[in-house]
Amino acid sequence: MKMIKANDIHKSFNKVEVLKGVSLEVNKGEVIAVIGPSGSGKSTFLRCLNRLETIDRGSIEIEGEIMVSTDGAGKVHYKPNKQIRQIRSKMGMVFQGFNLFPHKTVLENIIEAPLIVNAVLRNQAAEVAERLMKKVGLENKRDSYPSQLSGGQKQRVAIARALAMSPDIMLFDEPTSALDPELTGEVLKVMKDLAQEHMTMIVVTHEMGFAREVANRVIFMDHGQIVEEGVPEHIFANPSHERTKAFLSQVL
C-alpha cells in the first residue's frame, strides 16, 4: 500500500502560485529527501500533506484514505474534520522552530498530546515518554524546561513528542536549519536511527550528506514543481536537469 499519494497539488498565496501541480507517491518504509532552493515550495508541500495548509486543486490520500479530492468542476472537497483528525494522527511533524511548550518540562511536552488527544492514562503516557527520551538520548533531561536545553536537544524533544503519538509517517520540515552546525549531527543521528527502523519519512532538508546517505529517493524542487527525482547516486553524481546541476554546484 502507498503511504502517501499526492496528485497534481496546486497552492497559491495572494495570487502567487507556490505549488504548480506537484505529484508524489511514497511507499511504506521509504525515506524521501526533498531538496531545492528557498522559496521552491518544499515546506508548503509538506504542510499541505498534513493539512496545515489547504490546497487549491489536486488530491491527497494517506494510507489509502482520501483526505482531499477535486471534482470535475474544479471544486476541492476535504473530508469532515473528524476524519481529517483521524487521518492526520497517522502523521507526525517536526518543524524547524521546535514549537515546544516553554512552561512544560521535557516529559510534560512529550506526554501532552497522548493525554489530551488520545486520552491515554498518565502512567502509560509517561512510560512511553521515558522510552522515547532514551531513544533520543535525553533521559537525563526529563525534568528540564526548554529554556535549559540546547537547540539540538529541543529538536530531539520535538521528535520524541511527534513519536509519542505512534505515527506511521514522519514529516520533517528543515529540522536542522535553526541549529548551530555542531548541534546538527545529534538530530540527524536520531533521524538516521528512525530510517534504519523503516519509518516512512519525508524530509525537507539542506543537509546534502543526509540526503545522499539516508534517503531512498531524492526529490529536487524548484519554482513550485518537482524538477527531478531519483536515487541519491543519480541525483548527486549525475543529475539530468540543468536546474538540478546548477543548484548542486552551489551547495556541494
mmCIF file of C-alpha atoms in Angstrom:
data_model
loop_
_atom_site.group_PDB
_atom_site.id
_atom_site.type_symbol
_atom_site.label_atom_id
_atom_site.label_comp_id
_atom_site.label_asym_id
_atom_site.label_seq_id
_atom_site.Cartn_x
_atom_site.Cartn_y
_atom_site.Cartn_z
ATOM 1 C CA MET A 1 0.000 0.000 0.000
ATOM 2 C CA LYS A 2 1.123 3.519 -0.774
ATOM 3 C CA MET A 3 1.544 5.511 2.435
ATOM 4 C CA ILE A 4 1.047 8.832 0.635
ATOM 5 C CA LYS A 5 -0.431 9.598 -2.789
ATOM 6 C CA ALA A 6 -0.424 13.285 -3.650
ATOM 7 C CA ASN A 7 -1.635 14.139 -7.134
ATOM 8 C CA ASP A 8 -1.471 17.458 -9.023
ATOM 9 C CA ILE A 9 -1.233 19.651 -5.904
ATOM 10 C CA HIS A 10 -1.715 23.362 -6.569
ATOM 11 C CA LYS A 11 -1.438 26.078 -3.934
ATOM 12 C CA SER A 12 -1.332 29.867 -4.194
ATOM 13 C CA PHE A 13 -0.851 32.611 -1.624
ATOM 14 C CA ASN A 14 -2.194 36.036 -2.610
ATOM 15 C CA LYS A 15 -2.322 35.006 -6.275
ATOM 16 C CA VAL A 16 1.311 33.842 -6.170
ATOM 17 C CA GLU A 17 1.374 30.204 -7.294
ATOM 18 C CA VAL A 18 3.643 28.350 -4.859
ATOM 19 C CA LEU A 19 2.838 24.772 -5.925
ATOM 20 C CA LYS A 20 2.220 24.119 -9.621
ATOM 21 C CA GLY A 21 0.964 20.574 -9.920
ATOM 22 C CA VAL A 22 3.149 18.549 -7.547
ATOM 23 C CA SER A 23 2.594 14.770 -7.537
ATOM 24 C CA LEU A 24 4.350 12.269 -5.273
ATOM 25 C CA GLU A 25 3.803 8.706 -4.101
ATOM 26 C CA VAL A 26 5.579 7.348 -1.025
ATOM 27 C CA ASN A 27 5.967 3.669 -0.212
ATOM 28 C CA LYS A 28 5.982 2.148 3.260
ATOM 29 C CA GLY A 29 9.383 2.444 4.913
ATOM 30 C CA GLU A 30 10.719 4.833 2.280
ATOM 31 C CA VAL A 31 12.822 7.882 3.187
ATOM 32 C CA ILE A 32 12.303 10.779 0.772
ATOM 33 C CA ALA A 33 14.634 13.784 0.919
ATOM 34 C CA VAL A 34 13.215 16.947 -0.643
ATOM 35 C CA ILE A 35 15.875 19.443 -1.669
ATOM 36 C CA GLY A 36 15.877 22.698 -3.586
ATOM 37 C CA PRO A 37 16.388 26.444 -3.221
ATOM 38 C CA SER A 38 14.490 28.516 -0.660
ATOM 39 C CA GLY A 39 11.061 29.502 -1.926
ATOM 40 C CA SER A 40 10.707 26.459 -4.188
ATOM 41 C CA GLY A 41 7.569 25.215 -2.373
ATOM 42 C CA LYS A 42 9.137 22.378 -0.356
ATOM 43 C CA SER A 43 7.750 23.354 3.054
ATOM 44 C CA THR A 44 4.370 24.364 1.624
ATOM 45 C CA PHE A 45 4.027 20.926 0.041
ATOM 46 C CA LEU A 46 4.790 19.254 3.369
ATOM 47 C CA ARG A 47 2.216 21.438 5.147
ATOM 48 C CA CYS A 48 -0.414 20.569 2.542
ATOM 49 C CA LEU A 49 0.126 16.849 3.195
ATOM 50 C CA ASN A 50 -0.670 17.418 6.872
ATOM 51 C CA ARG A 51 -3.496 19.900 6.174
ATOM 52 C CA LEU A 52 -1.699 22.750 7.866
ATOM 53 C CA GLU A 53 -2.407 24.425 4.523
ATOM 54 C CA THR A 54 -5.421 23.724 2.308
ATOM 55 C CA ILE A 55 -4.844 23.004 -1.363
ATOM 56 C CA ASP A 56 -6.420 24.804 -4.330
ATOM 57 C CA ARG A 57 -6.518 21.729 -6.555
ATOM 58 C CA GLY A 58 -5.474 18.088 -6.539
ATOM 59 C CA SER A 59 -5.930 15.096 -4.265
ATOM 60 C CA ILE A 60 -4.180 13.586 -1.249
ATOM 61 C CA GLU A 61 -4.531 10.034 0.060
ATOM 62 C CA ILE A 62 -2.898 8.879 3.297
ATOM 63 C CA GLU A 63 -2.642 5.102 3.679
ATOM 64 C CA GLY A 64 -5.489 4.597 1.221
ATOM 65 C CA GLU A 65 -7.812 7.148 2.834
ATOM 66 C CA ILE A 66 -8.770 10.154 0.733
ATOM 67 C CA MET A 67 -8.190 13.336 2.724
ATOM 68 C CA VAL A 68 -8.996 15.766 -0.080
ATOM 69 C CA SER A 69 -10.098 15.486 -3.697
ATOM 70 C CA THR A 70 -11.098 17.773 -6.550
ATOM 71 C CA ASP A 71 -14.256 17.216 -8.592
ATOM 72 C CA GLY A 72 -14.757 17.670 -12.329
ATOM 73 C CA ALA A 73 -15.790 21.282 -11.839
ATOM 74 C CA GLY A 74 -12.523 22.046 -10.047
ATOM 75 C CA LYS A 75 -14.077 22.281 -6.554
ATOM 76 C CA VAL A 76 -11.924 20.974 -3.695
ATOM 77 C CA HIS A 77 -13.561 18.648 -1.171
ATOM 78 C CA TYR A 78 -11.975 17.899 2.200
ATOM 79 C CA LYS A 79 -13.289 15.104 4.392
ATOM 80 C CA PRO A 80 -15.149 16.184 7.590
ATOM 81 C CA ASN A 81 -12.942 17.418 10.428
ATOM 82 C CA LYS A 82 -13.347 14.247 12.480
ATOM 83 C CA GLN A 83 -11.990 12.144 9.617
ATOM 84 C CA ILE A 84 -9.254 14.689 8.931
ATOM 85 C CA ARG A 85 -8.096 14.445 12.563
ATOM 86 C CA GLN A 86 -8.058 10.664 12.321
ATOM 87 C CA ILE A 87 -6.020 10.769 9.081
ATOM 88 C CA ARG A 88 -3.633 13.400 10.450
ATOM 89 C CA SER A 89 -2.993 11.267 13.526
ATOM 90 C CA LYS A 90 -1.082 8.887 11.249
ATOM 91 C CA MET A 91 1.495 11.616 10.600
ATOM 92 C CA GLY A 92 3.960 13.213 12.972
ATOM 93 C CA MET A 93 5.540 16.525 12.017
ATOM 94 C CA VAL A 94 8.747 18.162 13.182
ATOM 95 C CA PHE A 95 9.265 21.856 12.419
ATOM 96 C CA GLN A 96 12.425 23.919 12.153
ATOM 97 C CA GLY A 97 11.312 26.049 15.131
ATOM 98 C CA PHE A 98 10.763 23.248 17.711
ATOM 99 C CA ASN A 99 7.353 24.615 18.902
ATOM 100 C CA LEU A 100 7.767 23.245 22.449
ATOM 101 C CA PHE A 101 5.632 24.451 25.358
ATOM 102 C CA PRO A 102 8.075 26.704 27.270
ATOM 103 C CA HIS A 103 6.279 26.264 30.627
ATOM 104 C CA LYS A 104 6.347 22.458 30.472
ATOM 105 C CA THR A 105 9.207 20.070 31.168
ATOM 106 C CA VAL A 106 10.605 17.677 28.587
ATOM 107 C CA LEU A 107 8.443 14.883 29.996
ATOM 108 C CA GLU A 108 5.318 17.066 30.044
ATOM 109 C CA ASN A 109 5.919 18.207 26.453
ATOM 110 C CA ILE A 110 6.087 14.600 25.269
ATOM 111 C CA ILE A 111 3.021 13.320 27.137
ATOM 112 C CA GLU A 112 0.756 16.320 26.418
ATOM 113 C CA ALA A 113 -0.734 15.111 23.119
ATOM 114 C CA PRO A 114 -1.236 11.445 24.129
ATOM 115 C CA LEU A 115 -3.035 12.617 27.298
ATOM 116 C CA ILE A 116 -5.307 15.162 25.616
ATOM 117 C CA VAL A 117 -5.791 13.840 22.082
ATOM 118 C CA ASN A 118 -5.695 10.083 22.699
ATOM 119 C CA ALA A 119 -6.950 10.093 26.312
ATOM 120 C CA VAL A 120 -4.080 7.796 27.341
ATOM 121 C CA LEU A 121 -3.618 7.253 31.066
ATOM 122 C CA ARG A 122 -0.839 9.395 32.522
ATOM 123 C CA ASN A 123 1.295 6.488 33.737
ATOM 124 C CA GLN A 124 1.064 4.828 30.315
ATOM 125 C CA ALA A 125 1.975 8.058 28.528
ATOM 126 C CA ALA A 126 4.897 8.587 30.909
ATOM 127 C CA GLU A 127 6.152 5.054 30.268
ATOM 128 C CA VAL A 128 6.179 5.668 26.516
ATOM 129 C CA ALA A 129 7.833 9.062 27.072
ATOM 130 C CA GLU A 130 10.620 7.528 29.144
ATOM 131 C CA ARG A 131 11.356 5.066 26.343
ATOM 132 C CA LEU A 132 11.342 7.853 23.745
ATOM 133 C CA MET A 133 13.602 10.102 25.831
ATOM 134 C CA LYS A 134 16.093 7.251 25.976
ATOM 135 C CA LYS A 135 15.718 6.729 22.223
ATOM 136 C CA VAL A 136 16.668 10.356 21.501
ATOM 137 C CA GLY A 137 19.366 10.460 24.197
ATOM 138 C CA LEU A 138 17.597 12.781 26.634
ATOM 139 C CA GLU A 139 16.658 10.511 29.547
ATOM 140 C CA ASN A 140 18.649 12.772 31.903
ATOM 141 C CA LYS A 141 16.646 15.856 30.793
ATOM 142 C CA ARG A 142 13.134 14.660 31.692
ATOM 143 C CA ASP A 143 12.552 17.449 34.250
ATOM 144 C CA SER A 144 14.318 20.226 32.335
ATOM 145 C CA TYR A 145 12.469 23.095 30.669
ATOM 146 C CA PRO A 146 13.058 24.116 27.031
ATOM 147 C CA SER A 147 14.948 27.238 28.146
ATOM 148 C CA GLN A 148 17.524 24.934 29.755
ATOM 149 C CA LEU A 149 18.147 22.960 26.562
ATOM 150 C CA SER A 150 20.363 23.489 23.532
ATOM 151 C CA GLY A 151 18.758 23.787 20.109
ATOM 152 C CA GLY A 152 19.712 20.223 19.267
ATOM 153 C CA GLN A 153 18.169 18.949 22.494
ATOM 154 C CA LYS A 154 14.965 20.906 21.826
ATOM 155 C CA GLN A 155 14.681 19.391 18.368
ATOM 156 C CA ARG A 156 15.199 15.896 19.769
ATOM 157 C CA VAL A 157 12.378 16.571 22.258
ATOM 158 C CA ALA A 158 10.218 17.674 19.314
ATOM 159 C CA ILE A 159 10.969 14.392 17.531
ATOM 160 C CA ALA A 160 10.137 12.387 20.672
ATOM 161 C CA ARG A 161 6.906 14.368 21.058
ATOM 162 C CA ALA A 162 5.859 13.528 17.496
ATOM 163 C CA LEU A 163 6.750 9.852 18.002
ATOM 164 C CA ALA A 164 4.666 9.716 21.195
ATOM 165 C CA MET A 165 1.545 9.696 19.008
ATOM 166 C CA SER A 166 2.760 6.483 17.300
ATOM 167 C CA PRO A 167 2.609 7.879 13.752
ATOM 168 C CA ASP A 168 3.102 5.707 10.669
ATOM 169 C CA ILE A 169 4.679 8.609 8.763
ATOM 170 C CA MET A 170 7.085 11.336 9.910
ATOM 171 C CA LEU A 171 7.321 14.694 8.136
ATOM 172 C CA PHE A 172 10.413 16.825 8.825
ATOM 173 C CA ASP A 173 10.455 20.471 7.726
ATOM 174 C CA GLU A 174 14.111 21.551 7.659
ATOM 175 C CA PRO A 175 14.667 20.140 11.166
ATOM 176 C CA THR A 176 18.282 21.289 11.433
ATOM 177 C CA SER A 177 18.146 24.700 9.734
ATOM 178 C CA ALA A 178 17.767 26.591 13.029
ATOM 179 C CA LEU A 179 20.676 24.757 14.667
ATOM 180 C CA ASP A 180 24.344 25.592 15.024
ATOM 181 C CA PRO A 181 26.398 23.235 12.839
ATOM 182 C CA GLU A 182 27.863 21.353 15.811
ATOM 183 C CA LEU A 183 24.350 20.501 17.058
ATOM 184 C CA THR A 184 23.065 19.279 13.704
ATOM 185 C CA GLY A 185 24.705 15.863 13.954
ATOM 186 C CA GLU A 186 22.849 14.795 17.093
ATOM 187 C CA VAL A 187 19.478 15.450 15.426
ATOM 188 C CA LEU A 188 20.470 13.749 12.170
ATOM 189 C CA LYS A 189 21.592 10.686 14.158
ATOM 190 C CA VAL A 190 18.094 10.294 15.620
ATOM 191 C CA MET A 191 16.619 10.619 12.129
ATOM 192 C CA LYS A 192 19.071 8.044 10.750
ATOM 193 C CA ASP A 193 18.051 5.651 13.530
ATOM 194 C CA LEU A 194 14.392 6.115 12.551
ATOM 195 C CA ALA A 195 15.261 5.408 8.912
ATOM 196 C CA GLN A 196 17.015 2.187 9.949
ATOM 197 C CA GLU A 197 13.816 1.184 11.762
ATOM 198 C CA HIS A 198 11.992 1.642 8.415
ATOM 199 C CA MET A 199 9.926 4.622 9.497
ATOM 200 C CA THR A 200 8.279 6.221 6.447
ATOM 201 C CA MET A 201 9.753 9.733 6.263
ATOM 202 C CA ILE A 202 9.638 12.827 4.085
ATOM 203 C CA VAL A 203 12.474 15.186 4.987
ATOM 204 C CA VAL A 204 12.748 18.705 3.591
ATOM 205 C CA THR A 205 16.423 19.420 4.154
ATOM 206 C CA HIS A 206 19.520 21.418 3.228
ATOM 207 C CA GLU A 207 21.709 18.622 4.613
ATOM 208 C CA MET A 208 23.008 17.072 1.408
ATOM 209 C CA GLY A 209 25.084 14.494 3.297
ATOM 210 C CA PHE A 210 21.939 13.192 4.995
ATOM 211 C CA ALA A 211 20.045 13.116 1.693
ATOM 212 C CA ARG A 212 22.868 11.239 0.000
ATOM 213 C CA GLU A 213 23.438 8.743 2.810
ATOM 214 C CA VAL A 214 19.968 8.040 4.232
ATOM 215 C CA ALA A 215 17.332 8.744 1.572
ATOM 216 C CA ASN A 216 15.969 6.071 -0.735
ATOM 217 C CA ARG A 217 14.845 8.788 -3.129
ATOM 218 C CA VAL A 218 15.778 12.440 -3.570
ATOM 219 C CA ILE A 219 13.270 14.978 -4.928
ATOM 220 C CA PHE A 220 14.584 18.255 -6.351
ATOM 221 C CA MET A 221 12.014 21.062 -6.352
ATOM 222 C CA ASP A 222 12.256 24.481 -7.946
ATOM 223 C CA HIS A 223 9.606 27.151 -8.639
ATOM 224 C CA GLY A 224 6.788 25.036 -7.216
ATOM 225 C CA GLN A 225 7.477 21.925 -9.268
ATOM 226 C CA ILE A 226 9.321 18.635 -8.940
ATOM 227 C CA VAL A 227 12.087 19.117 -11.490
ATOM 228 C CA GLU A 228 13.867 15.797 -10.962
ATOM 229 C CA GLU A 229 13.732 12.754 -8.719
ATOM 230 C CA GLY A 230 15.744 9.596 -8.362
ATOM 231 C CA VAL A 231 18.065 7.566 -6.174
ATOM 232 C CA PRO A 232 20.746 9.639 -4.392
ATOM 233 C CA GLU A 233 23.568 8.228 -6.560
ATOM 234 C CA HIS A 234 21.848 9.519 -9.687
ATOM 235 C CA ILE A 235 20.798 12.926 -8.324
ATOM 236 C CA PHE A 236 24.157 13.776 -6.753
ATOM 237 C CA ALA A 237 26.567 12.132 -9.192
ATOM 238 C CA ASN A 238 24.762 12.514 -12.499
ATOM 239 C CA PRO A 239 21.715 14.824 -12.381
ATOM 240 C CA SER A 240 19.767 15.063 -15.639
ATOM 241 C CA HIS A 241 18.327 18.557 -15.380
ATOM 242 C CA GLU A 242 20.311 21.774 -15.730
ATOM 243 C CA ARG A 243 18.488 23.359 -12.785
ATOM 244 C CA THR A 244 19.464 20.430 -10.557
ATOM 245 C CA LYS A 245 23.086 20.695 -11.697
ATOM 246 C CA ALA A 246 23.152 24.439 -11.029
ATOM 247 C CA PHE A 247 21.679 24.031 -7.543
ATOM 248 C CA LEU A 248 24.036 21.216 -6.523
ATOM 249 C CA SER A 249 27.060 23.096 -7.837
ATOM 250 C CA GLN A 250 26.258 25.825 -5.287
ATOM 251 C CA VAL A 251 25.636 23.611 -2.250
ATOM 252 C CA LEU A 252 28.128 20.761 -2.626
#
